[in-house]
Amino acid sequence: MSETIFPVPAEVAERAHVDNAKYLEMYKQSVENPDGFWGEHGKRIDWIKPFSKVKNTSYDYHNVSIKWFEDGTLNVSANCVDRHLATRGDQPAIIWEGDDPSESKVITYKELHREVNIFANVLKAKGVKKGDRVTIYLPMIPEAAYAMLACARIGAVHSIVFGGFSPDSLAQRIEGCTSKCVITADEGLRGGRKVPLKANVDKAADKAPVDAVIVVKRTGGDIKMTEGRDVWYHEEAAKVSDQCAPEEMSAEDPLFILYTSGSTGQPKGVLHTSGGYLVYASMTHQYVFDYHDGDIYWCTADVGWVTGHSYIVYGPLANGATTLMFEGVPTYPDASRFWQVIDKHNVNIFYTAPTAIRALMGAGNELVEKTSRKSLRLLGSVGEPINPEAWTWYYNVVGEKRCPIVDTWWQTETGGILITPLPGATDLKPGSATRPFFGVQPAIVDAEGNFLEGATEGNLVITDSWPGQMRTVYGDHDRFVQTYFATYKGLYFTGDGCRRDEDGYYWITGRVDDVINVSGHRMGTAEVESALVSHPKVSEAAVVGYPHDIKGQGIYAYVTLMEGEEPTDALKKELVNHVRSEIGPIASPDLIQFSPGLPKTRSGKIMRRILRKIAEDSFDNLGDTSTLADPAVVDDLIDNRQNRH
Ligand code: PRX
């Protein structure tokens, strides 16, 4: 861990919304008087009926309840679109860059308004009403943003499913929130390859029937349309008006559901509501990225993840920003694509994930250095811990030592960034997410929940609510309470390990539960295990993460076969393909070890600690194995390990 300090450059502090003194003052106010602080900053968005109550939250295990601005009413799409028309109707709202470098377009706020109104009327014409859930399974095309905002406009609740998920995963997420309408495209386009989105929806709908499938034409590929259920978006759009009055929504009405993996069971539907979420997403976007009018801002995430929700669509558009939306991948047509797009659109603020940085670092400096990147002013990182080597390369080579890096720690559950530098206020240490955002009160506890003071290491909790926090697990409030508030009663448990140094800086060390972070994508080991055991030749499986140079963590699967099955390489491939088709390519095991036995306690519990050590190839210190039912299995596991340094 590097302790090199990068002080705030004077010109950055001068331009920034806050310098260090202001940060300290605002932070103090935000935690000492949250009602006063958020009552003031809650006014940054437009309310139809202003709120009179600000914070009404309880972390009491027996009564977890989170409400912000509860008696206010608003419409999120009116905040992201309509309210900018008078002042910036002709300003680009979205710059869209296609997978193919020859394709791009600019959508102004006026155009965005028209598109969102039309999309909203198409949804209404298909029978979608306030409170209904709508599943969105789209590639990174402007229609994804239109569809989200159209849902928000009519008060429907969107649930976006990342286009890389399989038909089964999609079906599960359609069923989970009983959505009756799916918005998709004929095909997606990523890195020159087609993604069969509509065909996947057809398969999903066999398992989880829906009333309507709205299909956006992207590639013109050959697809099947089911009479009475499937419609082309462009045909429906031609039939409706381009005016749709925004629905008046209560601050605590749901805005979206987003499924995310946990340490147990199937993915949870994280529910975010309207008022607090938008206040928090827009405020963090402005302060963390030090966004000023006229800046061109690019977040490379996909709208299928929370980063795309908060920092491609809702935060930036609520701020009247210009947000760039990229359909492709960092390595197509070659590994200098990101830097070329930055030059093409004069991007000032660039926000990406460590996995992409590490991959591009491996492609060599020439691919970066042949581009100008003079427009860049600020860099951001999100999704997983950034190792100091990648940080330093990002800083020196991409940002040419002039762009501060904001390493932003947050989660699907938190709605927005919680721990992060502010560019004009915070001296940087490579690898540290540094200090809490306004209103965020992190603490570090030991396994028993005792607060650890000063420089220390332990489990990261948050002691009180902030406006962007998730409100519940859709349809299962008890699961919400059990997952986040039961481990340490009265505290929100993040699932992350964390170190705090002598300057009070936070260093996230990674998940301490059975969640792994593969290329910044969150995956539950239980989900991968359940996909593996659904294969007829598999009797048992245990999945753990292991350090991976590019992906951060790789997926290591220990598989016990059914009696009489041959452990061949062909079967390994078959199992990888099986997981891909059950969950999606992001869940593909990197390494599979056939293991006749797994290390279990006498009560039958798998000792994952041992499996993790072997997967990491660091088995010298396996700890106490005497409680194992059959200690001999460990030797076999070590002898046949797949990850040898
Ligand atoms: O382990 C942390 C890691 O990603 C987890 C949250 O994943 P997800 O809900 O998919 O959201 C990702 C994008 C916000 C966290 O529990 N994580 C996220 N950002 C960082 C991080 N770990 C270290 N540093 C970060 N900046």
XYZ file of C-alpha atoms and ligand atoms in Angstrom:
671
model
C 0.000 0.000 0.000
C 1.500 3.208 -1.130
C 1.599 6.174 1.199
C 2.657 8.674 -1.459
C 0.485 11.751 -1.132
C -0.723 13.778 -4.088
C -1.764 17.210 -2.806
C -4.670 19.091 -4.378
C -3.237 21.214 -7.223
C -3.881 24.928 -6.599
C -5.737 25.415 -9.885
C -8.048 22.506 -9.097
C -8.882 23.894 -5.653
C -9.530 27.308 -7.114
C -12.044 26.085 -9.638
C -13.698 23.512 -7.391
C -17.083 23.788 -5.700
C -15.399 23.006 -2.375
C -11.892 23.265 -0.993
C -10.741 21.479 2.144
C -11.976 24.081 4.620
C -15.405 24.086 3.006
C -15.483 20.275 2.949
C -14.762 20.099 6.665
C -17.364 22.719 7.460
C -20.060 21.158 5.271
C -19.275 17.651 6.504
C -19.574 18.763 10.120
C -22.925 20.387 9.467
C -24.158 17.372 7.512
C -23.618 14.973 10.395
C -24.448 17.308 13.275
C -27.609 18.661 11.720
C -28.778 16.350 8.922
C -32.238 17.949 8.827
C -30.745 21.384 8.291
C -28.140 20.210 5.795
C -30.381 18.029 3.640
C -33.318 20.384 4.053
C -31.160 22.953 2.290
C -29.589 20.661 -0.324
C -32.902 18.892 -0.949
C -33.914 22.083 -2.730
C -31.384 21.460 -5.485
C -34.098 19.573 -7.378
C -37.571 20.830 -8.329
C -40.439 19.753 -6.139
C -44.067 19.926 -7.199
C -45.086 20.108 -3.549
C -42.142 21.080 -1.330
C -41.245 18.751 1.538
C -41.669 19.869 5.122
C -40.089 16.788 6.699
C -36.489 15.880 5.872
C -35.106 12.803 7.615
C -37.232 10.077 9.120
C -35.052 7.009 9.425
C -34.553 4.176 11.867
C -31.758 1.588 11.899
C -33.386 -0.146 14.866
C -33.222 -3.848 14.037
C -36.863 -4.307 15.022
C -38.066 -1.384 12.977
C -35.792 -0.564 10.042
C -37.441 2.233 8.107
C -35.895 4.817 5.799
C -37.762 7.870 4.553
C -36.452 11.158 3.259
C -38.412 14.248 2.202
C -41.480 12.039 2.643
C -44.229 14.627 2.227
C -42.714 16.219 -0.889
C -43.858 15.373 -4.418
C -41.891 15.524 -7.649
C -41.308 13.889 -10.980
C -37.828 12.569 -11.674
C -38.047 12.852 -15.471
C -39.255 16.462 -15.227
C -36.158 17.121 -13.106
C -33.842 15.435 -15.582
C -35.382 16.911 -18.705
C -38.151 19.532 -18.585
C -36.556 21.868 -16.098
C -33.536 22.380 -18.350
C -35.520 23.352 -21.443
C -35.689 27.060 -20.704
C -31.982 27.439 -19.994
C -30.285 24.724 -22.039
C -32.750 23.307 -24.543
C -30.138 23.270 -27.311
C -27.290 21.968 -25.171
C -26.303 18.336 -25.701
C -27.845 16.170 -22.996
C -26.491 12.891 -24.332
C -23.560 12.317 -26.655
C -23.913 8.811 -27.955
C -20.864 6.981 -29.283
C -21.637 3.766 -31.122
C -19.753 0.492 -31.067
C -18.533 1.327 -34.557
C -16.337 4.461 -34.397
C -18.100 5.911 -37.425
C -21.411 6.066 -35.552
C -22.223 8.775 -33.041
C -24.948 11.296 -32.374
C -25.849 14.180 -30.137
C -29.195 14.487 -28.374
C -30.039 17.946 -27.032
C -32.264 18.516 -24.023
C -35.068 19.548 -26.396
C -34.690 16.335 -28.349
C -34.432 14.308 -25.166
C -37.701 15.873 -24.000
C -39.463 14.857 -27.177
C -38.069 11.307 -27.114
C -38.958 10.742 -23.471
C -42.496 12.036 -23.976
C -43.025 9.769 -26.948
C -41.586 6.752 -25.147
C -43.825 7.491 -22.158
C -46.880 7.563 -24.403
C -45.865 4.270 -26.030
C -45.688 2.684 -22.577
C -49.088 4.077 -21.687
C -50.528 2.797 -24.958
C -49.259 -0.663 -24.030
C -51.189 -0.441 -20.776
C -48.317 0.432 -18.422
C -49.544 2.426 -15.420
C -48.137 4.168 -12.351
C -46.589 1.590 -10.006
C -46.234 -1.125 -12.686
C -42.823 -2.717 -13.117
C -41.136 -2.586 -16.517
C -38.099 -4.721 -17.344
C -35.503 -3.069 -19.573
C -33.043 -5.334 -21.421
C -31.350 -2.983 -23.843
C -27.887 -2.309 -25.189
C -26.170 1.025 -24.550
C -28.242 3.056 -26.972
C -30.020 6.356 -26.243
C -33.328 4.486 -26.069
C -32.114 2.976 -22.796
C -32.054 6.449 -21.234
C -35.352 7.390 -22.916
C -36.978 4.229 -21.566
C -35.751 4.851 -17.998
C -36.941 8.445 -18.032
C -40.236 7.466 -19.691
C -40.927 5.041 -16.847
C -40.100 7.765 -14.344
C -42.397 10.148 -16.210
C -45.469 7.944 -15.865
C -44.539 6.585 -12.431
C -43.668 3.074 -13.611
C -40.808 1.304 -11.834
C -37.998 0.135 -14.096
C -35.892 -2.924 -13.517
C -32.912 -2.985 -15.855
C -31.275 -6.300 -16.575
C -27.725 -6.126 -17.970
C -27.627 -7.367 -21.573
C -24.936 -9.911 -20.646
C -27.332 -11.917 -18.484
C -28.772 -15.162 -19.808
C -32.442 -15.856 -20.600
C -32.754 -17.735 -17.286
C -31.403 -14.815 -15.284
C -33.684 -12.484 -17.196
C -36.707 -14.702 -16.527
C -35.871 -14.791 -12.836
C -35.729 -10.988 -12.725
C -38.981 -10.599 -14.694
C -40.717 -12.959 -12.308
C -39.099 -11.440 -9.217
C -40.869 -8.136 -9.709
C -43.883 -9.490 -11.665
C -43.185 -7.244 -14.582
C -45.609 -7.509 -17.489
C -43.685 -5.462 -20.025
C -40.149 -5.886 -21.391
C -38.286 -3.300 -23.455
C -35.514 -4.761 -25.577
C -33.738 -4.431 -28.929
C -33.485 -6.831 -31.837
C -29.782 -7.268 -31.129
C -27.052 -5.502 -29.232
C -23.662 -4.652 -30.676
C -20.493 -4.918 -28.608
C -16.982 -5.066 -29.941
C -18.315 -5.839 -33.432
C -20.253 -8.837 -32.147
C -24.005 -9.179 -32.050
C -25.833 -9.978 -28.826
C -29.157 -11.813 -29.391
C -31.261 -9.733 -27.033
C -34.681 -10.380 -28.527
C -34.026 -14.100 -28.874
C -33.041 -14.120 -25.187
C -36.262 -12.313 -24.283
C -38.245 -14.941 -26.229
C -36.607 -17.712 -24.217
C -37.101 -15.834 -20.942
C -40.751 -15.147 -21.741
C -41.354 -18.887 -22.193
C -40.572 -19.222 -18.490
C -41.875 -15.871 -17.299
C -44.695 -14.777 -19.609
C -45.260 -11.071 -20.189
C -48.056 -9.128 -21.876
C -45.911 -6.833 -23.994
C -42.439 -6.788 -25.529
C -41.390 -3.477 -27.040
C -38.535 -3.952 -29.506
C -36.154 -1.179 -30.523
C -34.551 -1.765 -33.910
C -30.779 -1.572 -33.506
C -29.095 -3.915 -35.999
C -31.989 -4.945 -38.236
C -31.095 -8.562 -37.505
C -33.536 -11.343 -38.175
C -35.816 -11.896 -35.182
C -39.184 -13.467 -34.434
C -42.108 -11.253 -33.435
C -44.949 -12.857 -31.503
C -48.306 -11.558 -32.663
C -50.285 -9.822 -29.932
C -47.279 -9.518 -27.616
C -44.346 -8.007 -29.514
C -44.317 -4.585 -31.138
C -41.644 -2.518 -32.871
C -40.889 0.614 -30.928
C -40.590 2.814 -34.027
C -44.027 1.737 -35.254
C -45.684 2.479 -31.922
C -43.793 5.761 -31.585
C -45.244 6.945 -34.892
C -48.765 6.558 -33.494
C -48.526 8.577 -30.276
C -48.342 12.234 -29.286
C -45.064 13.853 -28.246
C -46.624 15.368 -25.144
C -47.020 13.438 -21.916
C -47.588 15.273 -18.642
C -45.270 14.032 -15.882
C -47.010 12.137 -13.080
C -46.844 13.710 -9.626
C -44.954 11.213 -7.473
C -44.367 11.114 -3.768
C -40.708 11.337 -2.697
C -40.906 7.784 -1.377
C -42.577 6.273 -4.454
C -40.306 3.654 -6.058
C -38.156 4.813 -8.966
C -36.379 1.584 -9.817
C -35.498 -1.940 -8.811
C -32.050 -3.300 -9.598
C -31.142 -6.912 -8.918
C -27.816 -7.501 -7.252
C -25.956 -10.509 -5.908
C -25.585 -11.198 -2.230
C -23.764 -13.784 -0.179
C -26.689 -16.168 -0.133
C -29.546 -17.184 -2.367
C -30.678 -15.553 -5.567
C -30.137 -11.867 -6.429
C -32.100 -9.325 -4.433
C -34.259 -6.582 -5.923
C -32.692 -3.448 -4.478
C -35.391 -0.785 -4.343
C -34.630 2.905 -4.716
C -37.218 5.648 -4.398
C -37.571 9.030 -6.056
C -36.768 12.136 -4.001
C -33.841 11.191 -1.784
C -32.208 9.168 -4.552
C -32.286 12.050 -7.012
C -31.022 14.585 -4.490
C -28.150 12.274 -3.591
C -27.259 11.175 -7.142
C -27.236 14.741 -8.433
C -25.351 16.192 -5.487
C -22.621 13.558 -5.543
C -22.309 13.931 -9.323
C -21.761 17.655 -8.998
C -19.334 17.607 -6.067
C -17.367 14.407 -6.624
C -16.741 15.098 -10.308
C -16.658 18.817 -9.659
C -19.079 19.220 -12.519
C -19.449 22.708 -13.971
C -21.799 23.875 -16.713
C -20.434 23.049 -20.119
C -18.254 20.151 -19.002
C -18.369 16.950 -21.055
C -18.647 14.017 -18.730
C -18.185 10.341 -19.547
C -18.923 7.360 -17.349
C -18.063 4.121 -19.165
C -20.415 1.886 -17.172
C -23.417 0.083 -18.612
C -26.908 1.223 -17.599
C -27.460 -2.369 -16.491
C -25.442 -1.594 -13.346
C -26.084 0.980 -10.661
C -23.208 3.148 -11.860
C -25.046 3.613 -15.139
C -28.263 4.526 -13.333
C -26.772 7.136 -11.020
C -23.843 8.462 -13.037
C -24.816 8.135 -16.693
C -28.480 8.989 -16.431
C -30.027 10.362 -13.226
C -27.213 12.341 -11.566
C -25.822 14.050 -14.674
C -29.181 14.767 -16.300
C -30.642 16.156 -13.060
C -27.686 18.558 -13.146
C -28.265 19.577 -16.768
C -24.949 18.005 -17.699
C -23.737 16.581 -20.982
C -23.328 12.861 -20.459
C -21.589 10.561 -22.909
C -23.036 7.121 -23.487
C -20.804 4.488 -25.074
C -22.173 1.386 -26.725
C -18.897 -0.466 -27.201
C -15.997 -1.963 -25.307
C -12.575 -0.497 -24.408
C -10.667 -2.761 -26.773
C -12.590 -2.359 -30.031
C -11.500 -1.689 -32.730
C -8.333 -1.519 -30.630
C -7.208 -0.782 -27.097
C -6.909 2.957 -27.700
C -10.671 3.397 -28.177
C -11.301 5.127 -24.832
C -8.607 7.705 -25.505
C -9.840 8.279 -29.034
C -13.380 8.854 -27.835
C -12.053 11.337 -25.272
C -10.397 13.310 -28.075
C -13.340 12.983 -30.449
C -15.820 14.484 -27.968
C -13.446 16.601 -25.859
C -14.260 14.747 -22.674
C -13.303 16.623 -19.484
C -14.289 14.101 -16.838
C -13.732 10.379 -17.305
C -15.053 7.700 -14.938
C -14.199 4.013 -15.398
C -13.358 0.781 -13.565
C -9.979 -0.567 -12.413
C -10.435 -3.723 -14.490
C -10.515 -1.615 -17.672
C -7.533 0.417 -16.505
C -5.504 -2.731 -15.832
C -6.418 -4.241 -19.198
C -5.489 -1.050 -21.064
C -2.310 -0.642 -19.054
C -1.323 -4.085 -20.330
C -1.860 -2.957 -23.928
C 1.051 -0.532 -23.648
C 1.564 3.220 -23.326
C 1.843 3.954 -27.061
C -1.885 3.419 -27.510
C -2.525 6.147 -24.961
C 0.319 8.457 -25.917
C -0.670 8.652 -29.573
C -3.851 10.489 -28.475
C -4.030 14.021 -27.092
C -6.347 13.829 -24.021
C -5.777 17.559 -23.489
C -9.458 18.023 -22.653
C -9.221 15.750 -19.589
C -9.387 17.429 -16.215
C -10.524 14.723 -13.823
C -10.407 10.933 -13.663
C -12.582 8.583 -11.642
C -12.493 4.949 -10.589
C -15.269 2.692 -9.321
C -16.319 -0.863 -8.694
C -13.414 -2.511 -6.909
C -10.251 -1.604 -5.080
C -7.744 0.024 -7.436
C -4.244 -1.279 -6.911
C -1.595 1.457 -6.570
C 0.170 0.325 -9.811
C -2.997 0.823 -11.865
C -3.725 4.090 -10.029
C -0.255 5.395 -10.795
C -0.469 4.445 -14.460
C -3.898 6.064 -14.755
C -2.530 9.197 -13.097
C 0.808 9.445 -14.912
C 0.022 8.145 -18.371
C -3.688 8.782 -18.970
C -3.978 11.976 -16.931
C -0.417 13.189 -17.540
C -0.096 14.045 -13.848
C -2.538 16.918 -14.136
C -5.836 15.169 -13.417
C -6.822 14.210 -9.879
C -8.316 10.720 -9.525
C -11.476 10.242 -7.511
C -11.566 6.650 -6.244
C -15.254 6.344 -5.408
C -16.489 3.634 -3.069
C -20.169 2.773 -3.057
C -22.653 -0.018 -3.772
C -25.902 -0.776 -5.589
C -27.534 -0.449 -2.175
C -26.134 2.994 -1.457
C -27.583 4.656 -4.579
C -24.624 6.990 -4.856
C -21.002 7.488 -3.862
C -20.307 7.291 -0.099
C -16.532 7.435 0.325
C -14.474 9.471 -2.114
C -12.035 12.284 -2.533
C -13.439 15.659 -3.576
C -11.025 16.979 -6.205
C -10.612 20.463 -4.737
C -10.486 19.318 -1.134
C -8.782 15.984 -0.700
C -5.107 15.097 -0.974
C -4.915 11.730 -2.712
C -3.287 8.467 -1.694
C -3.223 5.840 -4.454
C -5.528 2.985 -3.500
C -7.537 4.867 -0.888
C -11.151 5.994 -1.350
C -10.158 8.586 1.293
C -12.992 10.321 3.186
C -16.790 10.202 3.516
C -19.121 12.324 1.407
C -21.464 14.750 3.184
C -23.868 13.017 5.523
C -22.062 9.677 5.421
C -20.833 8.278 8.747
C -18.577 5.268 8.237
C -17.225 3.249 11.135
C -15.079 0.167 11.487
C -16.165 -2.676 13.747
C -14.636 -5.987 14.776
C -16.384 -9.338 14.342
C -18.406 -8.739 17.513
C -19.512 -5.295 16.425
C -17.256 -3.295 18.753
C -16.294 0.070 17.314
C -12.589 0.292 16.540
C -11.063 3.727 16.884
C -8.157 5.471 15.173
C -5.901 3.695 12.701
C -7.382 0.212 12.483
C -8.786 -2.514 10.261
C -12.082 -4.387 10.366
C -15.552 -4.431 8.849
C -17.062 -1.340 7.304
C -20.436 -0.179 8.608
C -22.376 3.052 8.207
C -23.975 4.338 11.386
C -26.775 6.493 9.993
C -28.836 6.957 6.834
C -28.202 9.221 3.824
C -30.841 10.172 1.226
C -29.682 7.779 -1.531
C -29.884 4.625 0.569
C -31.979 1.704 -0.697
C -35.311 1.466 1.086
C -36.003 -2.244 1.003
C -35.588 -5.466 -0.933
C -38.495 -5.463 -3.338
C -41.264 -7.563 -1.860
C -39.149 -8.813 1.062
C -38.470 -6.248 3.760
C -37.374 -8.947 6.160
C -34.591 -9.976 3.780
C -33.493 -6.334 3.698
C -33.294 -6.229 7.489
C -31.575 -9.612 7.768
C -29.013 -8.838 5.060
C -27.923 -5.387 6.141
C -28.992 -4.760 9.746
C -28.775 -8.128 11.504
C -25.008 -8.694 11.575
C -24.395 -5.580 13.663
C -27.685 -4.469 15.178
C -28.393 -0.804 14.639
C -25.776 -0.417 11.888
C -25.829 -0.763 8.098
C -23.315 -3.494 7.244
C -21.640 -3.015 3.877
C -20.115 -6.485 3.449
C -16.718 -4.829 2.874
C -13.519 -5.034 4.843
C -11.735 -1.759 5.422
C -8.653 -0.166 6.914
C -8.491 3.359 8.314
C -5.108 5.034 8.461
C -3.707 7.645 10.820
C -5.078 10.460 8.638
C -8.594 9.038 8.869
C -8.465 7.841 5.254
C -10.464 4.720 4.367
C -8.933 1.880 2.340
C -11.478 -0.674 1.148
C -9.897 -4.128 1.237
C -12.669 -6.092 -0.516
C -15.687 -8.169 0.412
C -15.663 -10.103 3.649
C -18.716 -12.170 2.695
C -19.304 -14.708 -0.072
C -19.626 -12.088 -2.765
C -16.872 -11.852 -5.353
C -16.073 -8.929 -7.563
C -15.167 -10.047 -11.068
C -14.130 -7.201 -13.365
C -16.095 -4.862 -11.120
C -19.190 -7.060 -11.483
C -20.688 -8.443 -8.391
C -21.319 -12.182 -8.248
C -22.604 -14.366 -5.445
C -20.626 -17.590 -5.034
C -23.906 -19.304 -4.098
C -25.385 -18.421 -7.500
C -22.460 -19.914 -9.404
C -22.577 -23.018 -7.193
C -26.257 -23.466 -7.833
C -25.694 -23.145 -11.591
C -22.945 -25.795 -11.414
C -24.964 -28.312 -9.414
C -27.856 -27.956 -11.837
C -25.643 -29.813 -14.359
C -26.546 -33.523 -14.344
C -22.930 -34.665 -13.954
C -22.206 -32.494 -10.921
C -22.861 -33.687 -7.419
C -21.446 -30.797 -5.434
C -19.672 -27.484 -6.023
C -17.949 -24.796 -3.984
C -16.947 -21.489 -5.533
C -14.483 -18.915 -4.215
C -12.679 -15.864 -5.558
C -8.932 -15.662 -6.159
C -6.707 -12.721 -7.124
C -6.697 -12.124 -10.880
C -4.354 -9.648 -12.584
C -6.952 -8.051 -14.827
C -10.328 -8.944 -13.365
C -9.416 -8.163 -9.771
C -10.942 -11.467 -8.739
C -11.404 -14.595 -10.779
C -13.914 -17.381 -10.174
C -12.449 -20.642 -8.869
C -14.820 -23.614 -8.758
C -14.254 -26.884 -6.903
C -16.506 -29.494 -8.451
C -17.334 -32.983 -7.219
C -18.718 -35.176 -9.989
C -21.458 -37.769 -9.785
C -20.295 -41.327 -9.205
C -18.731 -42.753 -12.380
C -18.315 -39.448 -14.288
C -14.904 -38.855 -15.907
C -13.079 -35.621 -14.933
C -12.013 -34.492 -18.420
C -11.048 -31.143 -19.953
C -14.036 -31.468 -22.257
C -16.285 -31.661 -19.214
C -14.658 -28.529 -17.791
C -15.576 -26.691 -20.984
C -19.069 -28.082 -20.811
C -19.435 -26.822 -17.248
C -18.175 -23.347 -18.164
C -20.720 -23.212 -20.984
C -23.404 -24.448 -18.667
C -22.765 -21.608 -16.195
C -22.706 -19.114 -19.062
C -26.081 -20.230 -20.223
C -27.535 -20.395 -16.706
C -26.322 -16.973 -15.524
C -24.344 -15.243 -18.265
C -20.740 -14.892 -19.458
C -19.775 -12.737 -16.464
C -20.221 -15.774 -14.212
C -17.927 -18.110 -16.193
C -15.545 -19.948 -13.875
C -11.917 -19.106 -14.706
C -10.568 -22.244 -13.086
C -12.291 -25.524 -12.324
C -10.756 -28.129 -10.067
C -12.334 -31.563 -9.970
C -12.232 -32.598 -6.354
C -13.456 -35.958 -5.145
C -14.083 -34.424 -1.725
C -14.538 -30.982 -0.193
C -13.219 -29.959 3.223
C -16.198 -30.177 5.547
C -16.712 -29.946 9.248
C -18.292 -32.919 10.964
C -21.617 -31.108 10.766
C -21.249 -30.937 6.969
C -20.334 -27.241 6.586
C -17.859 -26.517 3.805
C -14.785 -24.721 5.161
C -14.413 -21.997 2.590
C -11.457 -20.430 4.348
C -9.404 -23.460 3.278
C -10.743 -23.404 -0.264
C -9.911 -19.712 -0.584
C -6.332 -20.261 0.544
C -5.791 -23.103 -1.911
C -7.334 -21.055 -4.732
C -4.947 -18.225 -3.879
C -2.058 -20.702 -3.976
C -1.139 -19.736 -0.418
C -1.756 -22.895 1.520
C 1.218 -22.779 3.892
C -0.981 -21.464 6.615
C -4.313 -23.206 6.329
C -5.109 -22.779 10.004
C -6.693 -25.471 12.065
C -7.843 -28.409 9.949
C -8.373 -30.791 12.823
C -12.112 -30.137 12.912
C -12.519 -31.511 9.389
C -14.499 -34.686 8.933
C -11.736 -35.998 6.648
C -8.495 -33.951 6.838
C -7.005 -36.019 3.991
C -9.115 -34.238 1.352
C -6.982 -31.151 1.870
C -3.832 -32.848 0.555
C -5.636 -33.932 -2.562
C -6.967 -30.399 -3.103
C -3.475 -28.928 -2.749
C -1.909 -31.518 -5.075
C -4.430 -30.793 -7.807
C -4.720 -27.031 -7.414
C -5.219 -25.072 -10.627
C -3.578 -21.785 -9.734
C 0.155 -22.373 -9.345
C 2.452 -19.391 -9.197
O -16.722 -4.352 -2.562
C -17.106 -3.058 -2.916
C -16.805 -2.837 -4.380
O -17.993 -3.123 -5.078
C -19.022 -3.504 -4.163
C -20.349 -2.998 -4.644
O -20.645 -3.580 -5.883
P -21.888 -3.089 -6.716
O -23.091 -3.068 -5.848
O -21.935 -3.910 -7.933
O -21.581 -1.590 -7.070
C -20.443 -1.302 -7.842
C -20.443 0.138 -8.252
C -20.795 1.105 -7.209
C -18.609 -2.901 -2.861
O -19.204 -3.551 -1.767
N -16.397 -1.450 -4.666
C -17.106 -0.508 -5.313
N -16.370 0.615 -5.455
C -15.183 0.389 -4.870
C -15.198 -0.924 -4.354
N -14.153 -1.426 -3.685
C -13.071 -0.650 -3.518
N -12.975 0.615 -3.987
C -13.997 1.181 -4.666
N -13.855 2.410 -5.136
